[in-house]
Amino acid sequence: MGKKNGGAQPGAAVSVGPKKGKKTAFRIIEPYLYLLPALILFVIFVFYPFVKTIVLSFSITTPTGTFSMWNGVQNYIDIFTDVSFWNSMWITFRFAIVTVILSIVLGLIMAIVSNEKFPGRGFFRTVYSLPMAISAAAAAAMFTFILHPTVGTLNYVLHTNIGWLTNPKWALFSVEMVTVWMRVGINFIFLLAALQSVPKDLYESAELEGAGFFRKHWSITIPCISPTLFFLLIINVISALQQYAQVRMMTDGGPSNSTRVIVFEIFEEAFTNGRFGVACTESVILFIIMMILTRIQFNLEKGVTY
Amino acid sequence: MSSKAKRRVFLTIIFIVNVIFAFIVLFPILYCFNVSNMTKTEIYAYPPQFFARAFSLDNYRTALQLAPFFRFILNSLIVSGVCTAAQMVTGALAGYCFAMFEFSGKNVLFTIMLATMMIPSQAIIIANYLTISQWGINNTYAALVLPYLASAFAVFNMRQAFLSLPRELYEAALVDGCTRFKFFYSVGFPLIKPALGALGIYTFLDTWNYYMWPLIVVNTVDMRTVQIGLGMLQGSESTNFGPVMAGAMMILLPSIIIFVIGQKQLVEGLTAGAVKG
């Protein structure tokens, strides 16, 4: 940004040119033509469904999802008094905290250790960013095998006998760890780029004063990359609240509903129970939660100096 | 210890830490690739085998018999290809407009576009499904791609790219009688190719990995995308891991190839706008 000024001049410079009269009307509507394709698509597939979701959240629908009658705030009351909804919220909350924190912290450590000068670091960087190319479905299939209680390798390596995906105590943890594995790549990419933008002389003067490796990163790296950390915090939370594919493929919400994240709940209400109104109510709540969280994070960011 | 020796010890530790991390990231992929080559006896052997005795494509053959994976891959290529191309075009057009033109309502329209980023896709997916069903186009490519032909991320990304072009170039071209659209496609478009490439790779990987949308708008086998196809195979073959791993490898291959080829561009393009002090 910051290049805004001067934008009016080219238009003015041209309109005094030879062909002026004819083209004036076109010149006025021309910018909107560039926006039209994207705008039409946004209206039909983002704004309209958004409004529709809100409308349906206050109504009862037919099993095929058409509006049948108004229900006031009854859907909201039903949901807020529904144990299974709160269970989902609690699971989603835990899932988000664990996956967001771990995938950012691990991404940061990977960025730091692959930012030192040693032969072959290019290879490690490629490896660390690789999970972003791995789809949730493929990751879920691979880890379902690795975590399998009898044929899986994890139990063999750890000398344990745990039903990682079948024991309600472990299932959420397992899905969280797989999700961290999936998310670490994208975080690594952003954090490495942020690290490389930290001025080198800051580190040099810290070294002169005798600061060690950990001290250096704690008091220079972290403050310097805090804008990136905030940015990643927001996009990771938004993403974590919407995870679905690996949950469905690895545990299908079970065992004993222990991995039933909110999107799973929404999906089931709509497509298994045919209660599209209730599903929309839950979607609206999901949206509101995200709004609040992003708001809080923006406010926090303003309070931090860098 | 001299500082040189100290440095060497430090770098050795760093290297070892890197090797451990790389192992954690790579192990599942390499191991499952090996498993995709194993016979059923090898897979169920105890202690677990890490290497297949011989390179065998049997599991791949079985996977292809159980589910039409080539068809899934074709479907996914079509869907991701169309979405990627469309997002690049709609994004570049709108981004160019926001970067270069002054017109009334510009700020309002830009805010509106950015606001779409705040609406989580999972929260509107049901309403979109209802729209598609109302139009009666379930189980078509149109249904799979329509909601993903434009994205606020693409618009924003392209705007940043056009903003980085030297303003003088644009002004000089216009003074020379170049129309704004001609500047867009003959000067601007080629100049922002790196950013465009990064956006393309990102969008392709993103749409290739879509799961929930294809899961709900498509229910015929022939129209499934790779992700849903793999889920189907996993669901039906819960005790036979070989073909499932083979299927996973088949759907990984295209995205890994694209990632490795475009990695540098992708990283530069993604982080250019986001990482700033």
XYZ file of C-alpha atoms in Angstrom:
583
model
C 0.000 0.000 0.000
C 1.013 3.626 0.156
C 0.951 4.061 -3.606
C -2.616 5.265 -3.679
C -1.931 8.898 -4.479
C -1.541 9.830 -8.078
C -4.234 7.392 -9.056
C -6.421 10.108 -10.519
C -3.755 11.562 -12.777
C -3.551 8.901 -15.474
C -7.298 9.089 -16.028
C -7.120 12.858 -16.223
C -4.096 12.756 -18.495
C -5.862 10.499 -20.933
C -9.241 12.152 -20.918
C -7.719 15.347 -22.362
C -6.412 13.184 -25.201
C -7.929 13.109 -28.681
C -10.705 10.497 -28.341
C -12.254 11.956 -25.222
C -16.032 12.491 -25.833
C -17.051 9.031 -27.012
C -15.271 7.096 -24.327
C -16.399 8.951 -21.236
C -19.359 6.725 -20.409
C -17.285 3.630 -20.933
C -14.499 5.005 -18.775
C -16.919 5.372 -15.887
C -18.349 1.870 -16.046
C -15.115 0.159 -17.073
C -13.757 -0.480 -13.539
C -16.960 -2.223 -12.514
C -16.700 -4.617 -15.451
C -13.421 -5.929 -14.040
C -15.074 -6.562 -10.687
C -18.238 -8.084 -12.073
C -17.200 -11.765 -12.402
C -15.813 -11.990 -8.872
C -18.620 -9.914 -7.427
C -21.400 -11.975 -8.998
C -19.812 -15.169 -7.688
C -19.419 -13.711 -4.211
C -23.028 -12.596 -4.141
C -24.382 -15.994 -5.207
C -22.027 -18.269 -3.287
C -20.991 -16.255 -0.241
C -23.392 -13.452 0.653
C -26.632 -15.088 -0.402
C -25.878 -18.386 1.408
C -24.703 -16.399 4.400
C -28.017 -14.558 4.643
C -29.878 -17.773 3.904
C -28.024 -19.539 6.717
C -29.065 -16.821 9.148
C -32.686 -16.950 7.946
C -32.838 -20.748 8.156
C -31.298 -20.653 11.627
C -34.577 -19.115 12.815
C -36.799 -21.592 11.034
C -37.910 -25.171 10.689
C -37.127 -26.764 7.339
C -38.447 -29.737 5.436
C -36.093 -32.735 5.350
C -34.902 -31.547 1.924
C -33.939 -28.189 3.317
C -36.679 -25.841 2.135
C -38.153 -23.304 4.498
C -41.320 -24.549 6.138
C -42.070 -22.237 9.077
C -40.564 -19.687 11.404
C -39.326 -21.013 14.677
C -38.139 -17.825 16.346
C -35.169 -18.371 18.588
C -36.320 -21.883 19.446
C -33.451 -23.478 17.477
C -30.982 -21.454 19.502
C -32.676 -22.391 22.769
C -32.720 -26.052 21.750
C -29.026 -25.976 20.918
C -27.939 -24.168 24.028
C -29.770 -26.707 26.155
C -28.442 -29.650 24.160
C -25.689 -31.604 25.911
C -24.310 -32.974 22.662
C -23.813 -29.451 21.289
C -21.834 -28.385 24.346
C -19.854 -31.593 24.121
C -18.972 -30.687 20.529
C -18.041 -27.151 21.482
C -15.773 -28.390 24.244
C -14.086 -30.899 21.941
C -13.647 -28.290 19.204
C -12.200 -25.860 21.746
C -9.642 -28.351 23.037
C -8.839 -29.469 19.527
C -8.236 -25.873 18.398
C -6.014 -24.955 21.348
C -3.801 -28.016 21.073
C -3.426 -28.043 17.293
C -2.931 -24.286 16.903
C -0.309 -23.956 19.632
C 1.617 -27.096 18.756
C 1.651 -26.553 15.015
C 2.879 -22.963 15.398
C 5.506 -23.825 18.019
C 6.809 -26.793 16.035
C 6.760 -24.747 12.834
C 8.811 -22.095 14.582
C 11.361 -24.575 15.903
C 11.687 -26.097 12.442
C 12.144 -22.635 10.945
C 14.836 -21.761 13.471
C 16.844 -24.948 13.085
C 16.652 -24.877 9.302
C 17.703 -21.232 9.204
C 21.228 -21.976 10.429
C 23.909 -22.328 7.794
C 24.724 -25.974 7.163
C 24.926 -28.165 4.083
C 21.612 -29.581 2.889
C 19.284 -27.145 4.614
C 17.366 -26.675 1.370
C 16.344 -30.301 1.566
C 15.079 -29.930 5.134
C 13.112 -26.841 4.209
C 11.363 -28.707 1.410
C 10.596 -31.585 3.768
C 9.162 -29.300 6.460
C 6.823 -27.548 4.055
C 5.778 -30.780 2.367
C 2.753 -31.548 4.623
C 0.911 -28.605 3.096
C 0.703 -30.618 -0.125
C -0.719 -33.664 1.648
C -4.489 -33.803 1.688
C -6.416 -34.535 4.853
C -7.839 -37.681 3.288
C -4.408 -39.088 2.430
C -2.986 -38.159 5.826
C -5.987 -39.764 7.516
C -5.561 -42.987 5.531
C -1.847 -43.174 6.299
C -2.189 -42.492 10.003
C -5.167 -44.788 10.412
C -2.788 -47.544 9.434
C 0.144 -46.367 11.549
C -2.124 -45.952 14.582
C -3.859 -49.283 14.119
C -3.780 -51.120 17.479
C -2.430 -54.445 16.185
C -0.856 -54.021 12.734
C 0.153 -50.381 13.298
C 3.793 -49.514 13.854
C 3.305 -46.935 16.588
C 2.310 -49.429 19.262
C 5.180 -51.665 18.202
C 7.749 -48.864 18.405
C 6.463 -47.555 21.746
C 5.902 -51.052 23.180
C 2.360 -50.063 24.021
C -0.998 -51.606 23.387
C -3.192 -48.543 22.950
C -6.243 -48.231 20.725
C -5.166 -44.802 19.510
C -8.331 -44.282 17.506
C -10.668 -46.646 19.319
C -10.077 -45.649 22.929
C -12.132 -42.565 23.921
C -9.252 -41.401 26.101
C -6.782 -41.305 23.223
C -8.814 -40.695 20.062
C -8.972 -36.903 20.270
C -5.272 -36.717 21.121
C -4.416 -38.896 18.121
C -6.511 -36.821 15.733
C -4.914 -33.680 17.165
C -1.403 -34.992 16.560
C -2.235 -35.927 12.982
C -3.686 -32.456 12.458
C -0.521 -30.865 13.854
C 1.475 -32.927 11.368
C -0.803 -31.672 8.557
C -0.686 -28.017 9.583
C 2.978 -27.642 10.424
C 4.072 -27.122 6.799
C 2.165 -23.946 6.107
C 3.188 -22.454 9.466
C 6.808 -23.342 8.777
C 6.711 -21.515 5.438
C 5.432 -18.286 6.948
C 7.715 -18.465 9.987
C 10.843 -19.119 7.943
C 10.074 -16.122 5.748
C 9.531 -14.038 8.877
C 12.835 -15.218 10.391
C 14.689 -14.229 7.266
C 13.350 -10.715 7.502
C 14.796 -10.192 11.003
C 17.791 -7.839 10.650
C 21.041 -9.826 11.016
C 22.847 -7.110 12.969
C 20.424 -7.589 15.868
C 21.755 -11.115 16.305
C 25.347 -9.996 15.870
C 25.167 -7.400 18.594
C 23.413 -9.881 20.884
C 26.217 -12.371 20.290
C 28.792 -9.744 21.124
C 27.043 -9.270 24.423
C 27.295 -12.999 25.014
C 23.694 -14.060 24.442
C 23.367 -17.797 23.772
C 21.207 -19.570 21.206
C 18.001 -19.707 23.263
C 18.397 -16.257 24.740
C 18.955 -14.809 21.269
C 15.796 -16.304 19.842
C 13.690 -15.586 22.902
C 14.557 -11.909 23.110
C 15.107 -11.072 19.428
C 13.349 -13.536 17.166
C 10.033 -13.779 18.994
C 9.441 -10.012 19.313
C 10.577 -9.399 15.729
C 8.254 -11.971 14.188
C 5.282 -11.254 16.437
C 3.215 -9.806 13.554
C 3.598 -13.104 11.691
C 2.785 -15.042 14.853
C -0.451 -13.085 15.241
C -1.322 -13.574 11.598
C -0.727 -17.329 11.933
C -2.694 -17.473 15.160
C -5.739 -16.054 13.379
C -5.585 -18.216 10.268
C -4.845 -21.329 12.317
C -7.729 -20.805 14.715
C -10.094 -20.199 11.798
C -8.846 -23.357 10.150
C -8.851 -25.469 13.340
C -12.496 -24.682 14.042
C -13.405 -26.010 10.592
C -11.443 -29.266 10.448
C -13.530 -32.182 9.356
C -12.061 -34.571 6.779
C -9.480 -36.312 8.964
C -11.970 -36.613 11.841
C -14.527 -38.232 9.627
C -12.048 -40.609 8.061
C -10.107 -41.561 11.177
C -12.721 -41.838 13.906
C -16.057 -40.844 12.348
C -16.722 -38.691 15.422
C -16.289 -41.596 17.806
C -15.490 -43.479 19.916
C -18.331 -42.453 22.258
C -18.509 -39.083 20.453
C -15.076 -38.206 21.813
C -13.932 -36.610 18.533
C -17.223 -35.073 17.518
C -16.021 -31.601 16.480
C -18.547 -28.887 15.698
C -18.442 -29.257 11.905
C -19.158 -32.952 12.363
C -22.178 -32.047 14.458
C -23.384 -29.587 11.785
C -22.909 -32.141 9.041
C -24.879 -34.789 10.912
C -27.756 -32.500 11.799
C -28.103 -31.546 8.127
C -27.422 -34.712 6.212
C -28.208 -37.506 8.647
C -31.051 -35.985 10.635
C -32.363 -33.693 7.886
C -32.589 -30.845 10.369
C -31.195 -28.116 8.140
C -32.567 -25.355 10.352
C -30.656 -26.602 13.386
C -27.531 -27.157 11.279
C -27.756 -23.547 10.121
C -28.154 -22.367 13.708
C -24.953 -24.178 14.615
C -23.237 -22.666 11.569
C -24.240 -19.189 12.711
C -22.827 -19.896 16.168
C -19.596 -21.125 14.581
C -19.414 -17.902 12.599
C -20.038 -15.752 15.677
C -17.319 -17.563 17.630
C -14.841 -16.950 14.832
C -15.815 -13.286 14.658
C -15.247 -12.867 18.381
C -11.920 -14.699 18.358
C -10.577 -12.709 15.413
C -11.757 -9.511 17.059
C -9.967 -10.388 20.296
C -6.810 -11.275 18.434
C -6.839 -8.003 16.500
C -7.274 -6.085 19.725
C -4.429 -8.004 21.341
C -2.254 -7.272 18.345
C -2.893 -3.546 18.669
C -1.786 -3.670 22.292
C 1.554 -5.208 21.401
C 4.413 -2.991 20.322
C 6.931 -4.042 17.754
C 37.103 -25.062 23.193
C 37.893 -22.590 20.475
C 34.962 -20.705 19.044
C 35.395 -22.546 15.765
C 35.082 -25.927 17.470
C 32.138 -24.666 19.459
C 30.473 -23.597 16.245
C 31.044 -27.030 14.785
C 29.482 -28.762 17.790
C 26.539 -26.371 17.606
C 25.978 -27.043 13.912
C 26.193 -30.779 14.499
C 23.459 -30.554 17.123
C 21.356 -28.423 14.795
C 21.861 -30.948 12.031
C 20.781 -33.830 14.252
C 17.655 -31.944 15.335
C 16.875 -31.358 11.670
C 17.288 -35.009 10.865
C 14.869 -35.938 13.658
C 12.222 -33.468 12.460
C 12.644 -34.528 8.850
C 12.204 -38.127 9.922
C 8.959 -37.327 11.744
C 7.574 -35.532 8.701
C 8.757 -38.009 6.092
C 8.322 -41.287 7.926
C 4.525 -41.663 7.473
C 4.790 -40.969 3.739
C 7.783 -43.198 3.021
C 6.529 -45.949 5.257
C 3.074 -45.972 3.692
C 4.693 -45.982 0.275
C 6.553 -49.129 1.325
C 3.357 -50.627 2.687
C 1.632 -49.965 -0.634
C 4.159 -52.383 -2.156
C 3.758 -55.131 0.435
C 1.790 -58.323 0.249
C -0.950 -58.902 2.769
C 1.238 -61.313 4.754
C 4.002 -58.756 4.991
C 1.563 -56.075 6.168
C 0.191 -58.320 8.905
C 3.572 -59.729 9.916
C 4.763 -59.318 13.485
C 7.080 -57.574 14.168
C 5.916 -55.024 11.547
C 7.989 -54.881 8.394
C 9.335 -51.530 7.286
C 10.471 -52.517 3.836
C 8.644 -54.443 1.176
C 10.508 -57.541 0.044
C 9.935 -56.673 -3.588
C 8.511 -53.758 -5.493
C 5.017 -54.896 -6.402
C 2.097 -53.122 -8.012
C -0.491 -55.658 -6.888
C -2.074 -53.317 -4.363
C -2.345 -50.615 -7.009
C -4.068 -53.055 -9.322
C -6.469 -54.086 -6.563
C -7.165 -50.453 -5.664
C -7.992 -49.695 -9.287
C -10.352 -52.660 -9.415
C -12.092 -51.677 -6.199
C -12.552 -48.051 -7.156
C -12.089 -46.152 -10.437
C -9.096 -44.129 -9.259
C -8.145 -42.876 -12.697
C -11.623 -41.494 -13.042
C -11.297 -39.851 -9.595
C -7.962 -38.354 -10.588
C -9.443 -37.084 -13.846
C -12.382 -35.550 -11.939
C -10.061 -33.883 -9.470
C -7.812 -32.580 -12.240
C -10.815 -31.060 -13.998
C -12.240 -29.549 -10.827
C -8.938 -28.180 -9.520
C -7.867 -27.020 -12.966
C -11.084 -25.118 -13.605
C -11.158 -23.592 -10.105
C -7.531 -22.552 -10.342
C -7.843 -20.969 -13.773
C -11.055 -19.207 -12.807
C -9.700 -17.864 -9.521
C -6.626 -16.558 -11.315
C -8.734 -14.760 -13.926
C -11.422 -13.367 -11.617
C -8.767 -12.503 -9.038
C -6.452 -10.794 -11.538
C -9.281 -8.771 -13.079
C -10.597 -7.544 -9.743
C -7.114 -7.121 -8.280
C -6.019 -5.027 -11.263
C -9.096 -2.888 -10.905
C -8.557 -2.257 -7.199
C -4.855 -1.568 -7.675
C -4.999 0.740 -10.664
C -8.350 2.493 -10.978
C -10.062 5.240 -9.051
C -13.827 4.983 -9.108
C -16.687 5.756 -6.815
C -17.522 3.030 -4.329
C -14.022 1.554 -4.552
C -13.438 1.390 -0.818
C -16.879 -0.012 -0.103
C -16.503 -2.700 -2.754
C -13.038 -3.599 -1.547
C -14.282 -3.930 2.021
C -17.137 -6.119 0.819
C -14.721 -8.405 -0.999
C -12.467 -8.654 2.028
C -15.462 -9.359 4.243
C -16.011 -12.624 2.382
C -12.757 -13.828 3.959
C -14.406 -13.510 7.349
C -17.235 -15.870 6.451
C -16.044 -19.413 7.176
C -16.673 -21.743 4.250
C -18.034 -24.484 6.519
C -20.681 -22.093 7.831
C -22.217 -21.480 4.391
C -21.650 -24.895 2.874
C -25.145 -26.113 3.760
C -26.864 -23.115 2.194
C -24.714 -23.562 -0.916
C -25.694 -27.197 -1.041
C -29.357 -26.180 -0.925
C -28.795 -23.741 -3.804
C -27.111 -26.395 -5.931
C -29.872 -28.911 -5.166
C -32.510 -26.343 -6.039
C -30.862 -25.871 -9.433
C -30.893 -29.650 -9.784
C -27.223 -29.863 -10.731
C -25.975 -32.290 -8.073
C -23.473 -34.799 -9.438
C -22.102 -32.459 -12.091
C -18.763 -30.742 -12.547
C -20.623 -27.440 -12.386
C -21.770 -28.227 -8.861
C -18.231 -29.120 -7.825
C -16.619 -25.943 -9.108
C -19.239 -23.163 -8.958
C -18.680 -21.919 -5.376
C -14.913 -21.901 -5.866
C -14.495 -19.873 -9.040
C -13.580 -16.714 -7.171
C -11.915 -16.104 -3.860
C -11.221 -13.040 -1.787
C -7.715 -14.350 -1.159
C -7.043 -14.351 -4.913
C -8.414 -10.831 -5.331
C -6.330 -9.513 -2.461
C -3.209 -11.362 -3.588
C -3.527 -10.061 -7.152
C -4.159 -6.528 -5.950
C -0.892 -6.647 -4.014
C 0.894 -7.925 -7.107
C -0.420 -5.126 -9.330
C 0.338 -2.541 -6.664
C 3.971 -3.614 -6.778
C 4.249 -2.692 -10.465
C 5.861 0.695 -11.064
C 3.101 3.238 -11.385
C 5.072 5.201 -14.007
C 4.895 2.261 -16.377
C 1.113 2.281 -16.260
C 0.881 6.028 -16.670
C 3.340 6.109 -19.549
C 1.465 3.349 -21.354
C -1.821 5.210 -21.019
C -0.298 8.439 -22.304
C 0.939 6.460 -25.301
C -2.675 5.552 -26.046
C -2.700 2.062 -24.575
C -6.157 1.146 -23.279
C -6.474 0.027 -19.692
C -7.503 -3.452 -20.707
C -4.662 -3.744 -23.177
C -2.230 -2.754 -20.445
C -3.784 -5.421 -18.254
C -3.289 -8.324 -20.604
C -0.198 -7.331 -22.548
C 1.893 -5.620 -19.852
C 0.468 -6.228 -16.401
C -0.372 -9.911 -16.748
C 3.117 -10.967 -17.945
C 4.785 -8.839 -15.285
C 2.919 -10.401 -12.378
C 3.489 -13.955 -13.612
C 5.446 -14.999 -10.487
C 2.622 -13.912 -8.183
C 0.099 -15.477 -10.524
C 2.053 -18.731 -10.498
C 2.166 -18.796 -6.730
C -1.563 -18.170 -6.535
C -2.189 -20.911 -9.091
C -0.153 -23.492 -7.194
C -1.746 -22.566 -3.900
C -5.265 -22.718 -5.316
C -4.605 -26.005 -7.059
C -3.338 -27.673 -3.891
C -6.182 -26.182 -1.907
C -8.953 -27.306 -4.248
C -7.303 -30.692 -4.830
C -7.687 -31.271 -1.097
C -11.340 -30.228 -0.800
C -13.323 -32.815 1.054
C -16.630 -31.674 2.471
C -18.060 -29.931 -0.589
C -17.539 -32.855 -3.027
C -18.761 -35.172 -0.294
C -22.159 -33.498 -0.167
C -22.870 -32.408 -3.750
C -21.831 -35.642 -5.403
C -23.102 -39.114 -4.676
C -22.486 -41.052 -7.877
C -19.222 -42.982 -7.988
C -18.278 -41.548 -11.381
C -18.290 -37.959 -10.178
C -16.246 -38.475 -7.026
C -13.021 -36.613 -6.513
C -9.847 -38.276 -5.255
C -10.357 -37.377 -1.608
C -13.847 -38.843 -1.474
C -12.754 -41.819 -3.526
C -10.017 -42.608 -1.031
C -12.492 -42.334 1.839
C -14.781 -44.731 0.030
C -11.954 -47.220 -0.460
C -10.911 -46.931 3.169
C -14.485 -47.455 4.315
C -14.980 -50.587 2.240
C -11.537 -52.096 2.816
C -11.132 -51.583 6.530
C -9.071 -54.736 6.951
C -7.073 -54.645 3.751
C -4.571 -51.820 4.108
C -2.475 -52.496 1.008
C -4.911 -51.126 -1.569
C -5.842 -48.212 0.704
C -2.179 -47.187 0.961
C -1.847 -47.600 -2.806
C -4.852 -45.323 -3.260
C -3.375 -42.764 -0.861
C -0.102 -42.790 -2.827
C -1.974 -42.308 -6.105
C -3.777 -39.231 -4.853
C -0.620 -37.854 -3.203
C 1.496 -38.062 -6.308
C -0.036 -35.187 -8.327
C -0.025 -32.760 -5.409
C 3.510 -33.627 -4.353
C 4.785 -33.173 -7.908
C 3.105 -29.787 -8.194
C 4.401 -28.802 -4.792
C 8.006 -29.734 -5.495
C 8.003 -28.013 -8.892
C 6.348 -24.846 -7.656
C 7.694 -24.724 -4.124
C 9.995 -21.746 -4.526
C 7.421 -19.641 -6.309
C 4.729 -20.690 -3.889
C 6.740 -19.737 -0.831
C 7.750 -16.372 -2.253
C 4.254 -15.550 -3.438
C 2.499 -16.620 -0.254
C 4.774 -14.796 2.110
C 5.364 -11.626 0.072
C 2.299 -9.851 1.385
C 1.993 -11.451 4.782
C 5.432 -11.108 6.302
C 6.132 -7.512 7.030
C 7.287 -5.856 10.191
